[in-house]
Amino acid sequence: MNAIAPQVSPTSASALPSADELDRALRDASPAEIVAAALKTVGREKLALVSSFGTESATLLKVMADVDPAIPVIFLDTGWLFEETLAYRDTLIATLGLKDVRSIKPAEETLAREDADRDLWFSDPDACCRIRKVEPLARALKPFSAWINGRKRFQGNARADIPVVEDDGVRLKFNPFANVSREELEAIFVRAKLPRHPLAASGFLSVGCMPCTSRTAEGEDERAGRWRGRAKTECGIHDDEDFVAQSRCHAANKKIRFR
């Protein structure tokens, strides 16, 4: 199905199609068609892809690079990442020819004020994610009208019913892999001969920050190793009202500065 969104001026946010309209048009589209539609809808300067450079990230980055390797990629360097993840980021940049990868770090003053002892991940993981992921991403996405992420329905929990396109409260959010299966992801890896995350062979099926990531046992859900033993299943950038609040705060501050 060739479902590509109509051309819209990237300078006029009010003229953008609604998320519902785009979702209806793209619900049966391929990942490459969805990325191309996002690019056509808002333009490269207003579109970003957010990647953790985790165990499955190479597939979405490959699809994006085939459409346009210069689409900005936002990578959240939380200060708690595995060295293997940082090395994998550099490997994929070189392998795929990515031209605009932006490594975003938490604000130093916030870390000094709220996590000076670096133990917030243990006492309050939600707060840790907020200062190391939610706030930095909201800041990084400030110039953009739409973003692309790699969530899949087969990952379950809050991801089981995600649409192809949604509204995050501030901007359009494209989920090109919403419909894909594990088998289809593996086919992309094999066909493109993509390098694997160095930790995947050691039983890390989903890799986030070091203190909150563990190996996954046979038969477990692939994200079972994230925040093991806690009710927490998401970092907050996809389902947390705090992300919307942070994004709106940054947007408001930008408007004030340029009046």
Short mmCIF file of C-alpha atoms in Angstrom, two decimals:
data_model
loop_
_atom_site.label_atom_id
_atom_site.label_comp_id
_atom_site.label_asym_id
_atom_site.label_seq_id
_atom_site.Cartn_x
_atom_site.Cartn_y
_atom_site.Cartn_z
CA MET A 1 0.00 0.00 0.00
CA ASN A 2 1.45 3.31 -1.05
CA ALA A 3 0.02 5.51 1.71
CA ILE A 4 2.07 8.68 1.74
CA ALA A 5 0.74 11.75 3.53
CA PRO A 6 -0.02 14.86 1.47
CA GLN A 7 2.59 17.61 1.28
CA VAL A 8 2.07 20.22 3.99
CA SER A 9 4.04 23.38 4.64
CA PRO A 10 6.58 22.57 7.41
CA THR A 11 6.43 26.15 8.64
CA SER A 12 2.77 26.08 9.64
CA ALA A 13 2.00 23.74 12.54
CA SER A 14 -1.70 24.64 12.38
CA ALA A 15 -1.84 23.32 8.80
CA LEU A 16 -0.58 19.85 9.71
CA PRO A 17 -2.96 16.92 9.33
CA SER A 18 -4.34 15.54 12.57
CA ALA A 19 -2.85 12.42 14.12
CA ASP A 20 -6.12 10.57 13.55
CA GLU A 21 -6.14 11.51 9.86
CA LEU A 22 -2.56 10.34 9.39
CA ASP A 23 -3.16 7.16 11.37
CA ARG A 24 -6.09 6.23 9.13
CA ALA A 25 -4.00 6.86 6.02
CA LEU A 26 -0.94 4.97 7.25
CA ARG A 27 -2.29 2.13 9.39
CA ASP A 28 -1.45 -0.44 6.69
CA ALA A 29 1.70 1.26 5.39
CA SER A 30 5.18 -0.20 5.59
CA PRO A 31 7.72 1.26 8.05
CA ALA A 32 9.56 2.96 5.17
CA GLU A 33 6.32 4.51 3.89
CA ILE A 34 5.53 5.79 7.39
CA VAL A 35 8.96 7.40 7.78
CA ALA A 36 8.65 8.92 4.30
CA ALA A 37 5.20 10.24 5.16
CA ALA A 38 6.49 11.83 8.37
CA LEU A 39 9.29 13.48 6.42
CA LYS A 40 6.93 14.75 3.74
CA THR A 41 4.42 16.01 6.30
CA VAL A 42 6.71 18.24 8.38
CA GLY A 43 10.04 18.43 6.55
CA ARG A 44 13.46 17.28 7.72
CA GLU A 45 14.13 20.32 9.92
CA LYS A 46 10.97 19.63 11.92
CA LEU A 47 11.29 15.85 12.23
CA ALA A 48 13.43 13.84 14.66
CA LEU A 49 13.89 10.16 15.33
CA VAL A 50 14.46 9.18 18.96
CA SER A 51 16.65 6.10 19.44
CA SER A 52 18.09 4.33 22.46
CA PHE A 53 20.60 2.46 20.25
CA GLY A 54 19.34 -0.63 22.04
CA THR A 55 19.03 -4.23 20.91
CA GLU A 56 16.42 -3.56 18.20
CA SER A 57 17.31 0.02 17.30
CA ALA A 58 19.37 -0.82 14.23
CA THR A 59 16.26 -1.88 12.32
CA LEU A 60 14.42 1.45 12.60
CA LEU A 61 17.63 3.39 12.00
CA LYS A 62 18.23 1.32 8.87
CA VAL A 63 14.72 2.05 7.57
CA MET A 64 15.18 5.76 8.30
CA ALA A 65 18.64 5.88 6.70
CA ASP A 66 17.22 4.34 3.52
CA VAL A 67 14.65 7.16 3.39
CA ASP A 68 16.97 10.00 4.47
CA PRO A 69 20.12 9.49 6.58
CA ALA A 70 20.15 13.21 7.45
CA ILE A 71 16.97 13.09 9.53
CA PRO A 72 18.06 14.21 13.03
CA VAL A 73 18.44 11.36 15.54
CA ILE A 74 18.15 12.11 19.25
CA PHE A 75 20.05 9.82 21.62
CA LEU A 76 19.58 10.26 25.37
CA ASP A 77 22.93 9.77 27.09
CA THR A 78 21.59 9.43 30.62
CA GLY A 79 24.93 9.05 32.37
CA TRP A 80 24.00 5.49 33.34
CA LEU A 81 24.33 3.74 29.98
CA PHE A 82 26.42 0.66 29.34
CA GLU A 83 29.71 1.36 27.61
CA GLU A 84 28.59 -1.22 25.06
CA THR A 85 25.60 0.96 24.16
CA LEU A 86 27.80 3.99 23.57
CA ALA A 87 30.10 1.90 21.38
CA TYR A 88 27.10 0.49 19.50
CA ARG A 89 25.85 4.02 18.82
CA ASP A 90 29.16 4.86 17.16
CA THR A 91 29.14 1.60 15.19
CA LEU A 92 25.65 2.21 13.80
CA ILE A 93 26.43 5.82 12.92
CA ALA A 94 29.33 4.59 10.78
CA THR A 95 27.56 1.52 9.38
CA LEU A 96 24.37 3.33 8.34
CA GLY A 97 25.93 6.67 7.40
CA LEU A 98 23.78 8.63 9.85
CA LYS A 99 24.51 12.33 9.38
CA ASP A 100 22.91 14.07 12.37
CA VAL A 101 22.98 12.11 15.65
CA ARG A 102 22.57 14.36 18.70
CA SER A 103 23.62 12.93 22.07
CA ILE A 104 21.58 14.71 24.72
CA LYS A 105 22.60 14.68 28.38
CA PRO A 106 20.72 15.62 31.58
CA ALA A 107 21.20 19.15 32.89
CA GLU A 108 24.17 19.21 35.26
CA GLU A 109 22.45 21.58 37.68
CA THR A 110 19.48 19.23 37.91
CA LEU A 111 21.71 16.25 38.62
CA ALA A 112 23.59 18.18 41.29
CA ARG A 113 20.35 19.24 42.94
CA GLU A 114 18.32 16.03 42.71
CA ASP A 115 20.80 13.16 42.34
CA ALA A 116 24.12 14.29 43.77
CA ASP A 117 24.82 10.83 45.23
CA ARG A 118 23.75 8.98 42.03
CA ASP A 119 21.38 6.71 43.94
CA LEU A 120 18.05 8.15 42.78
CA TRP A 121 17.59 5.15 40.46
CA PHE A 122 17.21 2.99 43.58
CA SER A 123 15.09 5.22 45.82
CA ASP A 124 12.85 6.76 43.17
CA PRO A 125 13.32 5.35 39.63
CA ASP A 126 10.48 7.47 38.25
CA ALA A 127 12.24 10.63 39.40
CA CYS A 128 15.52 9.32 38.00
CA CYS A 129 13.93 8.75 34.60
CA ARG A 130 12.35 12.18 34.75
CA ILE A 131 15.60 14.08 35.18
CA ARG A 132 17.73 11.82 32.98
CA LYS A 133 15.29 11.05 30.13
CA VAL A 134 11.93 12.85 30.24
CA GLU A 135 13.21 16.40 30.73
CA PRO A 136 16.21 16.09 28.38
CA LEU A 137 14.02 14.65 25.62
CA ALA A 138 11.39 17.37 26.04
CA ARG A 139 14.19 19.92 25.72
CA ALA A 140 15.72 18.20 22.69
CA LEU A 141 12.38 17.92 20.87
CA LYS A 142 11.55 21.59 21.35
CA PRO A 143 12.40 22.61 17.74
CA PHE A 144 10.48 19.73 16.17
CA SER A 145 6.88 19.29 15.03
CA ALA A 146 6.98 15.49 14.89
CA TRP A 147 9.08 12.58 16.11
CA ILE A 148 9.61 8.94 15.25
CA ASN A 149 10.16 6.13 17.76
CA GLY A 150 10.55 2.36 17.65
CA ARG A 151 7.79 0.98 19.88
CA LYS A 152 6.03 -2.19 18.74
CA ARG A 153 2.68 -3.65 19.72
CA PHE A 154 4.19 -7.09 20.30
CA GLN A 155 6.17 -5.63 23.24
CA GLY A 156 2.91 -5.70 25.22
CA ASN A 157 1.76 -3.75 28.28
CA ALA A 158 1.07 -0.10 27.39
CA ARG A 159 2.44 -0.70 23.89
CA ALA A 160 -0.08 -3.36 22.86
CA ASP A 161 -2.54 -0.91 21.28
CA ILE A 162 -0.36 1.92 20.02
CA PRO A 163 -1.51 3.54 16.78
CA VAL A 164 0.77 4.19 13.82
CA VAL A 165 0.43 7.94 14.39
CA GLU A 166 -0.61 9.68 17.59
CA ASP A 167 -0.54 13.10 19.22
CA ASP A 168 1.73 13.29 22.27
CA GLY A 169 0.01 16.48 23.46
CA VAL A 170 2.51 18.80 21.79
CA ARG A 171 3.50 17.26 18.44
CA LEU A 172 2.86 14.36 16.07
CA LYS A 173 4.37 11.03 17.05
CA PHE A 174 5.01 8.35 14.42
CA ASN A 175 5.33 4.66 15.32
CA PRO A 176 6.55 3.03 12.07
CA PHE A 177 7.06 -0.38 13.70
CA ALA A 178 3.71 -0.52 15.50
CA ASN A 179 2.54 -3.33 13.21
CA VAL A 180 5.75 -5.28 12.71
CA SER A 181 6.41 -8.73 14.15
CA ARG A 182 9.55 -10.11 15.76
CA GLU A 183 10.08 -12.16 12.61
CA GLU A 184 9.94 -9.07 10.41
CA LEU A 185 12.48 -7.29 12.61
CA GLU A 186 14.80 -10.26 12.43
CA ALA A 187 14.41 -10.30 8.65
CA ILE A 188 15.60 -6.68 8.48
CA PHE A 189 18.63 -7.55 10.63
CA VAL A 190 19.54 -10.49 8.42
CA ARG A 191 18.81 -8.91 5.05
CA ALA A 192 20.81 -5.76 5.83
CA LYS A 193 23.53 -7.65 7.75
CA LEU A 194 23.16 -5.22 10.64
CA PRO A 195 25.53 -5.45 13.60
CA ARG A 196 23.96 -6.63 16.86
CA HIS A 197 24.13 -4.84 20.19
CA PRO A 198 27.16 -6.27 22.02
CA LEU A 199 25.03 -7.27 25.04
CA ALA A 200 22.35 -9.14 23.09
CA ALA A 201 24.36 -12.36 22.99
CA SER A 202 24.65 -12.25 26.79
CA GLY A 203 20.91 -12.42 27.39
CA PHE A 204 20.07 -8.71 27.43
CA LEU A 205 17.03 -8.60 25.17
CA SER A 206 16.15 -5.00 26.08
CA VAL A 207 18.90 -2.63 27.16
CA GLY A 208 18.42 0.62 29.05
CA CYS A 209 20.37 2.17 31.92
CA MET A 210 22.84 -0.07 33.76
CA PRO A 211 21.27 -0.08 37.24
CA CYS A 212 17.78 -0.86 35.94
CA THR A 213 18.59 -3.47 33.27
CA SER A 214 19.09 -7.20 33.81
CA ARG A 215 19.29 -10.28 31.65
CA THR A 216 16.09 -11.89 30.44
CA ALA A 217 15.50 -15.57 31.20
CA GLU A 218 14.21 -18.01 28.61
CA GLY A 219 10.45 -17.69 28.22
CA GLU A 220 10.26 -14.22 29.77
CA ASP A 221 8.87 -11.17 28.01
CA GLU A 222 11.68 -9.35 26.24
CA ARG A 223 11.29 -6.30 28.49
CA ALA A 224 11.19 -8.35 31.70
CA GLY A 225 14.75 -7.28 32.44
CA ARG A 226 13.81 -3.62 32.69
CA TRP A 227 13.14 -2.36 36.23
CA ARG A 228 12.94 -5.96 37.42
CA GLY A 229 10.92 -6.42 40.60
CA ARG A 230 9.09 -3.11 40.23
CA ALA A 231 5.70 -2.22 38.83
CA LYS A 232 7.42 0.25 36.51
CA THR A 233 7.46 -0.76 32.83
CA GLU A 234 8.18 2.52 31.01
CA CYS A 235 10.70 5.31 31.49
CA GLY A 236 8.05 8.00 31.03
CA ILE A 237 8.81 9.47 27.63
CA HIS A 238 5.93 7.57 26.05
CA ASP A 239 3.15 7.47 28.63
CA ASP A 240 3.94 10.01 31.32
CA GLU A 241 1.99 13.25 31.75
CA ASP A 242 5.23 14.77 32.99
CA PHE A 243 6.65 14.52 29.45
CA VAL A 244 3.76 16.53 28.05
CA ALA A 245 4.13 19.08 30.86
CA GLN A 246 7.86 19.39 30.24
CA SER A 247 7.33 19.74 26.49
CA ARG A 248 4.68 22.42 26.89
CA CYS A 249 6.91 24.28 29.34
CA HIS A 250 9.78 24.33 26.83
CA ALA A 251 7.44 25.40 24.04
CA ALA A 252 6.02 28.23 26.17
CA ASN A 253 9.50 29.40 27.13
CA LYS A 254 10.50 29.48 23.48
CA LYS A 255 7.49 31.64 22.57
CA ILE A 256 8.25 34.05 25.41
CA ARG A 257 11.88 34.47 24.35
CA PHE A 258 11.00 35.27 20.73
CA ARG A 259 8.19 37.73 21.34
#
